[in-house]
Coordinates of C-alpha atoms and ligand atoms in Angstrom, one line a residue:
X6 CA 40.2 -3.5 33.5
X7 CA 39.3 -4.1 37.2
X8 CA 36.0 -5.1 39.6
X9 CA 32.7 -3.8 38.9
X10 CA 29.9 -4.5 41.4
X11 CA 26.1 -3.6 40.3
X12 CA 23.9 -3.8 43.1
X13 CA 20.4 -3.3 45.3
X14 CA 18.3 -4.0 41.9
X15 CA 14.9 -4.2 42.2
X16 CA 15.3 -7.7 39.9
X17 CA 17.7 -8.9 38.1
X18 CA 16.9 -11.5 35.3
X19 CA 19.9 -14.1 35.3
X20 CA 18.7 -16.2 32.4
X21 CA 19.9 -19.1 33.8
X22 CA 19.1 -22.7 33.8
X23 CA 16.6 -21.7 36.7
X24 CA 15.5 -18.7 34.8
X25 CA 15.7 -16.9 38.3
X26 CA 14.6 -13.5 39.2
X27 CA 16.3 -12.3 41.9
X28 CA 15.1 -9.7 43.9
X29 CA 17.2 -6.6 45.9
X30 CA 19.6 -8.6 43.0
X31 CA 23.2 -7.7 41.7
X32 CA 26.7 -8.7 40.0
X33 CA 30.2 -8.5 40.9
X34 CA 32.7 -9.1 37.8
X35 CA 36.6 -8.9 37.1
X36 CA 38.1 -8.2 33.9
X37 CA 35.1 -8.4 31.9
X38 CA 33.4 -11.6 33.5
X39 CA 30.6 -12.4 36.1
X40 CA 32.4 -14.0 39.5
X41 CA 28.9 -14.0 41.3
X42 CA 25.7 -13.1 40.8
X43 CA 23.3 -12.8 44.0
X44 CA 21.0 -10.8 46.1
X45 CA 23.2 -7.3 47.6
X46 CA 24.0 -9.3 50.8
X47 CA 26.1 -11.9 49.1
X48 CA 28.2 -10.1 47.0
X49 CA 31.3 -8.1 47.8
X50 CA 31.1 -5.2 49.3
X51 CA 32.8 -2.7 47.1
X52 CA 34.8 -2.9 43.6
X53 CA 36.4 -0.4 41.2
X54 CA 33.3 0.7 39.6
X55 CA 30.2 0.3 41.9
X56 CA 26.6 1.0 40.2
X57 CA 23.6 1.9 42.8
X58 CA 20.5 0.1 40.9
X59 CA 17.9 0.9 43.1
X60 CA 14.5 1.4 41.3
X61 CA 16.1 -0.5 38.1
X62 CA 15.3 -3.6 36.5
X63 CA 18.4 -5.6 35.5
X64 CA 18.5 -7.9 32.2
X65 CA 21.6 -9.9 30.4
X66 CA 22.7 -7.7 27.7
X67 CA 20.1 -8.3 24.3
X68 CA 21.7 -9.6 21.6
X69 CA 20.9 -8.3 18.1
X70 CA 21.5 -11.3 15.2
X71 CA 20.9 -8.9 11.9
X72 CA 21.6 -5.4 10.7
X73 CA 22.6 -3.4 8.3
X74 CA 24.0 -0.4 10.0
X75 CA 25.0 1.7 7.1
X76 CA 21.1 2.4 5.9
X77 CA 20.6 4.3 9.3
X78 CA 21.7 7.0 6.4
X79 CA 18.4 5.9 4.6
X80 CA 15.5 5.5 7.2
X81 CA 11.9 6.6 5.8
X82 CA 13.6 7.6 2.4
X83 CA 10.2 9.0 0.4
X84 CA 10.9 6.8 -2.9
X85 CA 11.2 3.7 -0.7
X86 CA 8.2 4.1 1.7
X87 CA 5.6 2.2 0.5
X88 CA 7.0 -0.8 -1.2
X89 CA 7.9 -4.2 -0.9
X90 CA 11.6 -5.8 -1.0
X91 CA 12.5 -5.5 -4.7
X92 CA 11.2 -2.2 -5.1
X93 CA 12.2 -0.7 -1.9
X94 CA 16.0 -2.4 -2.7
X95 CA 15.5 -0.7 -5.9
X96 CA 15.0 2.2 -4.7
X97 CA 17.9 2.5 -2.1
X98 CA 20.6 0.7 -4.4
X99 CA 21.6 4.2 -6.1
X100 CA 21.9 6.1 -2.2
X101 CA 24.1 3.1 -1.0
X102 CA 26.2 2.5 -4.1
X103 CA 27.6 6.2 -2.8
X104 CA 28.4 5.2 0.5
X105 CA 32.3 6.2 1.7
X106 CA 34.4 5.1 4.6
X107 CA 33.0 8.6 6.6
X108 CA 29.4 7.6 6.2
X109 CA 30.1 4.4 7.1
X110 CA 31.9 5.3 10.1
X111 CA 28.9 7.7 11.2
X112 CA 26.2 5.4 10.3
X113 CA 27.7 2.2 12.0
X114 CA 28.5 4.8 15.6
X115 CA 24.6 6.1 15.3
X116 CA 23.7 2.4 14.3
X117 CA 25.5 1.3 17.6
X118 CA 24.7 3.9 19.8
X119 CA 21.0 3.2 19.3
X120 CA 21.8 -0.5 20.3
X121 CA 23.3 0.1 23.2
X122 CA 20.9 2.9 23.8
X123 CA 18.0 -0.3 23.5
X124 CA 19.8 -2.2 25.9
X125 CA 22.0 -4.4 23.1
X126 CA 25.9 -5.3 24.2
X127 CA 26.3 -7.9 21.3
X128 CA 25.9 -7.0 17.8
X129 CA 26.0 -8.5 14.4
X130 CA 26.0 -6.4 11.1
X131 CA 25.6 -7.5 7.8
X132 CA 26.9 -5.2 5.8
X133 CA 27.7 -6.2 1.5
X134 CA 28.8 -2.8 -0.4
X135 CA 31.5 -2.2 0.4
X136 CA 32.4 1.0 -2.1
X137 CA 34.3 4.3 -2.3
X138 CA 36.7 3.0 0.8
X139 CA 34.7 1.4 2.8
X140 CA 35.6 -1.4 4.6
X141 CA 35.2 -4.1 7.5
X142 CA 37.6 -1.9 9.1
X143 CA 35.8 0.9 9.2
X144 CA 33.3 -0.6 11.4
X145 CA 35.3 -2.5 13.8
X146 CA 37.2 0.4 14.7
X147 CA 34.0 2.2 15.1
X148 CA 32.2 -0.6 17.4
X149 CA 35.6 -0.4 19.3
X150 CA 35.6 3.0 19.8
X151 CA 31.6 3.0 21.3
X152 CA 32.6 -0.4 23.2
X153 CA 29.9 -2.8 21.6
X154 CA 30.2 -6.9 21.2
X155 CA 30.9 -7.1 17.7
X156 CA 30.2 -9.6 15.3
X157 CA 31.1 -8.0 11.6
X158 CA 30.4 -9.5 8.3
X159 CA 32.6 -10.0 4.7
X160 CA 29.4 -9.5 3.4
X161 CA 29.3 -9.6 -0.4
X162 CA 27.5 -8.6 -3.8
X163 CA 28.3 -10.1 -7.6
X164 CA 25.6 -10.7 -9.5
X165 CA 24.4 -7.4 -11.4
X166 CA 21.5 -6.6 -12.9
X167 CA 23.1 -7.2 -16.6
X168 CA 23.3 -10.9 -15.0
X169 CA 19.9 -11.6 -14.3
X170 CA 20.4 -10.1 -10.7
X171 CA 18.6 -7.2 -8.9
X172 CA 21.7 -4.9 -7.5
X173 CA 22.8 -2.6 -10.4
X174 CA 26.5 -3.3 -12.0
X175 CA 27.9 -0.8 -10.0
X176 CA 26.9 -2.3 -6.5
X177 CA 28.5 -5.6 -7.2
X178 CA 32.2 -6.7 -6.5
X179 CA 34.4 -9.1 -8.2
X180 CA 34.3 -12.8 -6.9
X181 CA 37.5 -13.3 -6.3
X182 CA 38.3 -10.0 -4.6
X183 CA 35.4 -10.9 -2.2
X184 CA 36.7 -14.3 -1.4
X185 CA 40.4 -12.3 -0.9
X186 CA 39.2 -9.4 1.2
X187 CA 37.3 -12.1 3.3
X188 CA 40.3 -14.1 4.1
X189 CA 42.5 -10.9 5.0
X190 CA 39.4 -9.6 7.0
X191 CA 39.6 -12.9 9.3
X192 CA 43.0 -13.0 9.6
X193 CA 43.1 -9.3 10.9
X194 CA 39.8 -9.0 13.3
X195 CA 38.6 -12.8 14.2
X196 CA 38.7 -13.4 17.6
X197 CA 37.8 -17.3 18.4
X198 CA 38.4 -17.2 22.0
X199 CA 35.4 -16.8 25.4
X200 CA 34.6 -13.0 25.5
X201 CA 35.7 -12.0 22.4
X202 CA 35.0 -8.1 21.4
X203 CA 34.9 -8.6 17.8
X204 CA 34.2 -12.1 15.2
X205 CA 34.0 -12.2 11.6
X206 CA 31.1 -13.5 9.8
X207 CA 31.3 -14.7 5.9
X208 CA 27.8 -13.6 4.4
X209 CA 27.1 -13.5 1.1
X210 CA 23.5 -11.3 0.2
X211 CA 20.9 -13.4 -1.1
X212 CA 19.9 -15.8 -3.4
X213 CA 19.4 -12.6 -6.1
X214 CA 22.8 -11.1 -5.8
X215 CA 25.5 -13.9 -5.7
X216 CA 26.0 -16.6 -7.9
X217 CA 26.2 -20.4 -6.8
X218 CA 30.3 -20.3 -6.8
X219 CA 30.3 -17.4 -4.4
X220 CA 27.7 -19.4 -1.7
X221 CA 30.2 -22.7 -2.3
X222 CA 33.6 -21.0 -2.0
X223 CA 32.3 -18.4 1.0
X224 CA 31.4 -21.6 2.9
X225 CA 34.8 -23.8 2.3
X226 CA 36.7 -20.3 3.6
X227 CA 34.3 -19.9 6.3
X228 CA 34.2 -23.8 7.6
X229 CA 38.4 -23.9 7.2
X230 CA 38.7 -20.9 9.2
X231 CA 36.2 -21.6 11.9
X232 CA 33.7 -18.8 11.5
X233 CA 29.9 -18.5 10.7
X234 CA 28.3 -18.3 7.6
X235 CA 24.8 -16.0 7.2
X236 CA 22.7 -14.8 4.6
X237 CA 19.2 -13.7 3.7
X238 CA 17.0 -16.3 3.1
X239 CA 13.0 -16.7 2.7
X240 CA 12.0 -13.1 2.9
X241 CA 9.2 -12.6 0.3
X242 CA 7.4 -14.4 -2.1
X243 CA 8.9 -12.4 -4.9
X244 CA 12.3 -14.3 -3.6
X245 CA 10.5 -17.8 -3.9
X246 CA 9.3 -16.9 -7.2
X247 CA 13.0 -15.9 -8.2
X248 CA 15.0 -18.9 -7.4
X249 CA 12.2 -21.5 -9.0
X250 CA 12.2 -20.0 -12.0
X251 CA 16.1 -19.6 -12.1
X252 CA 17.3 -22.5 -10.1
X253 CA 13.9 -24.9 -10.0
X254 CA 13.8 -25.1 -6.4
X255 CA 12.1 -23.2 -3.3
X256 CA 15.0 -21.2 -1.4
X257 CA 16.1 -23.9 1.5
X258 CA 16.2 -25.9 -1.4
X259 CA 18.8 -23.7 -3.3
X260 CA 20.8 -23.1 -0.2
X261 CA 20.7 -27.1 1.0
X262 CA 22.1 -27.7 -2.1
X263 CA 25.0 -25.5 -2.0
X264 CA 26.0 -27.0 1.8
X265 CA 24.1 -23.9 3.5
X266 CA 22.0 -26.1 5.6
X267 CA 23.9 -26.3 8.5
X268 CA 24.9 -26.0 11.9
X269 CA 27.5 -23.0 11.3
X270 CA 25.0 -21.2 9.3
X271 CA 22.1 -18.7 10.3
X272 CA 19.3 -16.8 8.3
X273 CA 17.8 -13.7 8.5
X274 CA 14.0 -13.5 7.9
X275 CA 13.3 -17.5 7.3
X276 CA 9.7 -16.1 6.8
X277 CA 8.2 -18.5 3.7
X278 CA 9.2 -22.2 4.6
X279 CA 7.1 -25.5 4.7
X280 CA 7.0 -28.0 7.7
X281 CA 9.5 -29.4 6.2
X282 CA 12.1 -27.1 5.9
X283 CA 11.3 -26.5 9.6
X284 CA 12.1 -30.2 10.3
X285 CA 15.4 -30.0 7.9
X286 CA 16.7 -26.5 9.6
X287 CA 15.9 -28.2 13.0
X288 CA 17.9 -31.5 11.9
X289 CA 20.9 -29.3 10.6
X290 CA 20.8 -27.2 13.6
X291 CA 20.6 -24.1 11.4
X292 CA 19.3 -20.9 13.0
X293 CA 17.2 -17.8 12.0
X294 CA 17.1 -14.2 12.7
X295 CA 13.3 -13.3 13.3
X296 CA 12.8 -9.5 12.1
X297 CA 9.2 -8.9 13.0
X298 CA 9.4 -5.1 12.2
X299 CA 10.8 -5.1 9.1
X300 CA 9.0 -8.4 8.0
X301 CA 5.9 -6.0 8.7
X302 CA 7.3 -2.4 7.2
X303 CA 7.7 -4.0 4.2
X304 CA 4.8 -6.3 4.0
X305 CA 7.0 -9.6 4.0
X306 CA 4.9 -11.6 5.9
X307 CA 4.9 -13.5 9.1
X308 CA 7.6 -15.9 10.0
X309 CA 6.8 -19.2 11.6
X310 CA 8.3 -18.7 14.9
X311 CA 6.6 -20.7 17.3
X312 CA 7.0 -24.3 15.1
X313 CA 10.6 -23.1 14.8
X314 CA 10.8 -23.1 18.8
X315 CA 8.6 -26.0 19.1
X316 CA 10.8 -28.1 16.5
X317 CA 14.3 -27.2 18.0
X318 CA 15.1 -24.7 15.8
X319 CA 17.4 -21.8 17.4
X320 CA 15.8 -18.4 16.9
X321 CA 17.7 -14.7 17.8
X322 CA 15.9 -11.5 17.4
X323 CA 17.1 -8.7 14.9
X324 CA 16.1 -5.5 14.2
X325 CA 17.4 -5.9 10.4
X326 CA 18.7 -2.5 8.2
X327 CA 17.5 0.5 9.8
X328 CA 15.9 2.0 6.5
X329 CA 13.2 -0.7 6.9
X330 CA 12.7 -0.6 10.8
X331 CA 13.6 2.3 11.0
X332 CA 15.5 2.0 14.6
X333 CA 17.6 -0.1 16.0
X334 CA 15.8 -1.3 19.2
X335 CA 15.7 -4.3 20.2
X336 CA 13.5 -4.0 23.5
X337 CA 11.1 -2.9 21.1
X338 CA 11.9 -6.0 18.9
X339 CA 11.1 -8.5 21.7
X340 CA 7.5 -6.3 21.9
X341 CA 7.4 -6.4 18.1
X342 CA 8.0 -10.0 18.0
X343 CA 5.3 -11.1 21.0
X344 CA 2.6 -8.9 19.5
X345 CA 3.2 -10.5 15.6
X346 CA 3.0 -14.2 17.2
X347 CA 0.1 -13.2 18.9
X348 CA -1.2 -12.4 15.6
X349 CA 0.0 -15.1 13.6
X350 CA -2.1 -17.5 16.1
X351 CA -4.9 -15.3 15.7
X352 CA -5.3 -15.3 12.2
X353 CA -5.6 -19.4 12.3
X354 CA -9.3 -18.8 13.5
X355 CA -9.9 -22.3 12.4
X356 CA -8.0 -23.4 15.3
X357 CA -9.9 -22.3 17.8
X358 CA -8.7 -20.3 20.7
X359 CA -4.7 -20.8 21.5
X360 CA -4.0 -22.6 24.5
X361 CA -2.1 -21.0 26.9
X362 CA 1.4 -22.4 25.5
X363 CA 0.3 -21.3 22.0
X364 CA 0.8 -17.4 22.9
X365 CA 4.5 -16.1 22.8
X366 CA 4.8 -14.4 26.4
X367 CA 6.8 -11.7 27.7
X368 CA 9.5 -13.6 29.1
X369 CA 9.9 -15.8 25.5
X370 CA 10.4 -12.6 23.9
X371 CA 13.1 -11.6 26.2
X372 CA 14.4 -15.0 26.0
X373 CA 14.6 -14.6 22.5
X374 CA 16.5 -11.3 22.6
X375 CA 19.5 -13.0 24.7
X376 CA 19.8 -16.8 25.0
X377 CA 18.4 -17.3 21.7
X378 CA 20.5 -14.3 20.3
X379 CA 23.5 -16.1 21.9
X380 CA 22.6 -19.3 20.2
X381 CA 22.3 -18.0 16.6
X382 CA 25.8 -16.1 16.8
X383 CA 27.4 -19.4 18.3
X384 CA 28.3 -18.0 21.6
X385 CA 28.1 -19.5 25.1
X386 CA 29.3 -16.6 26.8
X387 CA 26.7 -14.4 26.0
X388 CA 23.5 -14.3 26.6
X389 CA 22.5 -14.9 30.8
X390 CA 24.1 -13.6 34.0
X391 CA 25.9 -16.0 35.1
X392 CA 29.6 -17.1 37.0
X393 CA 32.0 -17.1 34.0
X394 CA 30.1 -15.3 31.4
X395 CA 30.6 -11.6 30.0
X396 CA 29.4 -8.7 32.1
X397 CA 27.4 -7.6 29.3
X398 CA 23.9 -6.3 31.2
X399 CA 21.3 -3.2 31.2
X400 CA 19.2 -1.4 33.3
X401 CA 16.0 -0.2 33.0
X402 CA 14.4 2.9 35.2
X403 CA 11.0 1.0 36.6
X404 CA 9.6 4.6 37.9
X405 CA 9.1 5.5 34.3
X406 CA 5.9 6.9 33.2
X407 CA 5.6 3.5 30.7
X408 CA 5.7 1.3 33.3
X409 CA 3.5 3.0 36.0
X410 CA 0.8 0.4 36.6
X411 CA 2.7 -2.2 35.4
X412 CA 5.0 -3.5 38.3
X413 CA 3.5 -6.3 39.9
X414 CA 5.7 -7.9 36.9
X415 CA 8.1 -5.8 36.0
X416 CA 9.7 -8.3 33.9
X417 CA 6.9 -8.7 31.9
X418 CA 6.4 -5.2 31.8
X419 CA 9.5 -4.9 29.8
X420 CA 8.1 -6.2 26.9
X421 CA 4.5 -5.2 27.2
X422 CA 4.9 -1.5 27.9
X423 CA 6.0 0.4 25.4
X424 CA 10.4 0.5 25.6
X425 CA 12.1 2.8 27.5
X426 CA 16.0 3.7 27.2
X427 CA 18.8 1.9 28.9
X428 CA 20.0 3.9 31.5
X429 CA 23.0 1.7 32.2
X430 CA 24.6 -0.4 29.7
X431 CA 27.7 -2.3 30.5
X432 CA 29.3 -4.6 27.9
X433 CA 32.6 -6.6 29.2
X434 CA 32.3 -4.7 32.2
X435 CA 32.5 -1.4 30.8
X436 CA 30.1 0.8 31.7
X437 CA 29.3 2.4 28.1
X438 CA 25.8 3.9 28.7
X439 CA 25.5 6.1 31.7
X440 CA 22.0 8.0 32.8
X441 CA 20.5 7.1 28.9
X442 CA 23.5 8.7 27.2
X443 CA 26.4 6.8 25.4
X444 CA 29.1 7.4 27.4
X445 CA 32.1 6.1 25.2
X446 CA 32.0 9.2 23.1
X447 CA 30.2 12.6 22.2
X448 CA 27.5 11.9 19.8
X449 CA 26.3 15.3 18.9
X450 CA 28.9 15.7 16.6
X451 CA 28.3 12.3 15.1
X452 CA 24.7 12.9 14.6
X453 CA 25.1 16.3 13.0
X454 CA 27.6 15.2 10.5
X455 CA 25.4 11.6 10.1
X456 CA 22.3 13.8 8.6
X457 CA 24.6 16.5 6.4
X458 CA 25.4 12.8 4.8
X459 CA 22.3 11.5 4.5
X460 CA 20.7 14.6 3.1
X461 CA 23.2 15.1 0.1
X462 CA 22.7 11.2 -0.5
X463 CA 18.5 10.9 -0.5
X464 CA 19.5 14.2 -2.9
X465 CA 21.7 11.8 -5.2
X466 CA 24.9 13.6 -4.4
Ligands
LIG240 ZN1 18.7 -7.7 6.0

């Protein structure tokens, strides 16, 4: 794979245990990982690959900790516009049911070049229909062939409507196959070792669409072959509502009871919780993936993420499914989640005005969108620039129009101006974003053949 030296930043945000900025900063990496990180003067002075960074801002790659890549076929469909989670589910079931292996492919390659295009090296997906040929495959040839970090799921459906769930029959899969198909995907694509390229994930839906069994069995696979278990957990009231009438207990409750409390486990959402299933994720060591645009296009609510910082809880950024973002960036997630805190605070008028440690700042946000990230996927070599971890970073151009006026912080300016492309992205080293265009493959094509699929399925075809 050979050297790579990025150098003469303007700053370069390590993430470290110093949190140091380093100005006129740079990298030099081998095979994939950081040797040294340092101002231009201390670091080697040439390499295989050498990237000029003057006028660029520098960040460790963001990591994104939910998605569902596929409905990048479904963004702003018109039935599911203006509704909240049941409906809008409702309303995309019958256009994902028809998903194939092609549309899979183009969705997950426009999914991940969006990412990457956002400044993101590691993803996770969460993808649970898997119909008409598609497959965990599918995607993790796809994320190989752009270059991205992957982290795919054996996500999973079984409880149909004629069962008192909310996916129709024909989204659902057998129990057993699941549990099969999950075991043959870990054995094929699971990757335990420092720098890995691609992880498996077992991750059962929600607490709506898989029975009690499935949750139980999914985590004795998961915790005998070493990988992480995730679900959705928390969203809406309307899920609250469903698992105490059916099970008698608030969600945490349901999932604490089926061993999903735990330190190999992360949520997405998290958004309805008491103090005390703040304190019991915290104890557990549990994390969450905090979705503030989605939470908000679909009229969710606001998750708690402050008390989960100040209670120990480990919290990662996501941009969730792109038909309720609808994109997948997640510099504009770190802006998404400051503002919404911001909010959150404010609408506690009782409390008087925050103190200062009270607002989310810019730098939280970004710390968020890597070292908490890092956390939530259980990875320590992710995350920060740093001697030893992966050359995943990004580069932003600071003489955009956005950030004019901005750049006696630059690294707040990140976050508070509105996001601007990537215009290097490197991931293990690789340079796979070059001038704000993926450079791994051509993605006109890709595109084209992405919206010929997505028009024939909003048409029910
Ligand atoms: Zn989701």
């Amino acid at each position: 794979m050979g050297s790579l030296l990025a150098r003469n930043a303007d700053v370069l945000v390590t993430m470290d245990g110093a949190r140091r900025e380093l100005r006129g900063g740079g990298l030099y990496a081998v095979d994939g990982f950081v040797r040294q990180v340092g101002t231009t003067t201390e670091l080697p002075p040439s390499a295989d690959v050498v990237l000029d960074l003057r006028g660029h801002i520098v960040l460790p790659g963001l990591v994104n900790t939910h998605h569902h890549l596929n409905q990048t076929l479904t963004r702003a469909l018109p039935a599911a516009q203006d509704a909240g989670l049941f409906d809008w589910l409702t309303a995309q079931y019958p256009a994902w049911t028809r998903i194939d292996a092609e549309a899979s492919r183009v969705s997950t390659l426009v999914g991940l070049a969006e990412l990457l295009l956002s400044g993101c090296t590691t993803a996770f997906d969460h993808t649970y229909l898997y119909k008409n040929g598609n497959s965990v495959d599918v995607q993790v040839e796809a994320a190989r062939e752009i270059g991205i970090r992957f982290h795919a799921s054996r996500g999973s459906m079984s409880v149909g409507r004629s069962k008192g769930g909310l996916p129709p029959d024909e989204a659902v899969e057998d129990e057993a196959f699941i549990l099969k198909d999950s075991e043959r995907v870990i054995d094929r694509f699971h990757d335990p070792c420092p720098g890995a390229m691609t992880r498996v994930v077992l991750a059962p839906c929600a607490p709506f669409s898989v029975s009690a069994d499935l949750l139980r069995e999914s985590a004795a696979l998961g915790r005998a072959r070493g990988v992480r278990l995730h679900t959705h957990l928390a969203e809406t009231l309307d899920e609250e509502r469903y698992t105490l009438e059916r099970f008698g207990v608030r969600p945490v409750g349901w999932m604490d009871g089926l061993g999903w409390v735990a330190g190999d486990v992360w949520f997405a959402h998290a958004v309805h919780v008491s103090d005390a299933e703040i304190a019991r994720f915290a104890r557990a060591g549990c994390g969450v993936a905090h979705c503030p645009s989605s939470n908000m296009r679909l009229g969710s609510g606001i998750a708690p993420v402050k008390k989960y910082l100040a209670a120990g809880v480990s919290v990662g950024l996501a941009v969730d499914g792109s038909a309720s973002n609808d994109s997948s960036n997640v510099l504009l997630e770190a802006r998404q989640a400051m503002l919404l805190a911001r909010l959150a605070r404010g609408l506690r008028r009782d409390e008087g005005e925050a103190p200062a440690g009270e607002w989310m700042s810019a730098r939280e946000a970004l710390e968020l969108a890597t070292l908490g990230g890092a956390r939530v996927l259980g990875r320590d070599d992710v995350g920060s620039l740093e001697t030893g971890k992966c050359a995943d970073f990004f580069s932003l151009d600071l003489g955009s129009i956005e950030y004019a006026g901005a750049l006696h912080d630059p690294v707040a300016a990140t976050v508070f101006c509105a996001p601007t492309r990537a215009r290097i992205t490197v991931v293990h080293g690789r340079v796979v974003v070059e001038d704000g265009r993926v450079a791994t493959l051509d993605m006109g094509p890709v595109v084209e053949r992405h919206n010929h699929i997505a028009t024939a399925l909003a048409r029910g075809r």
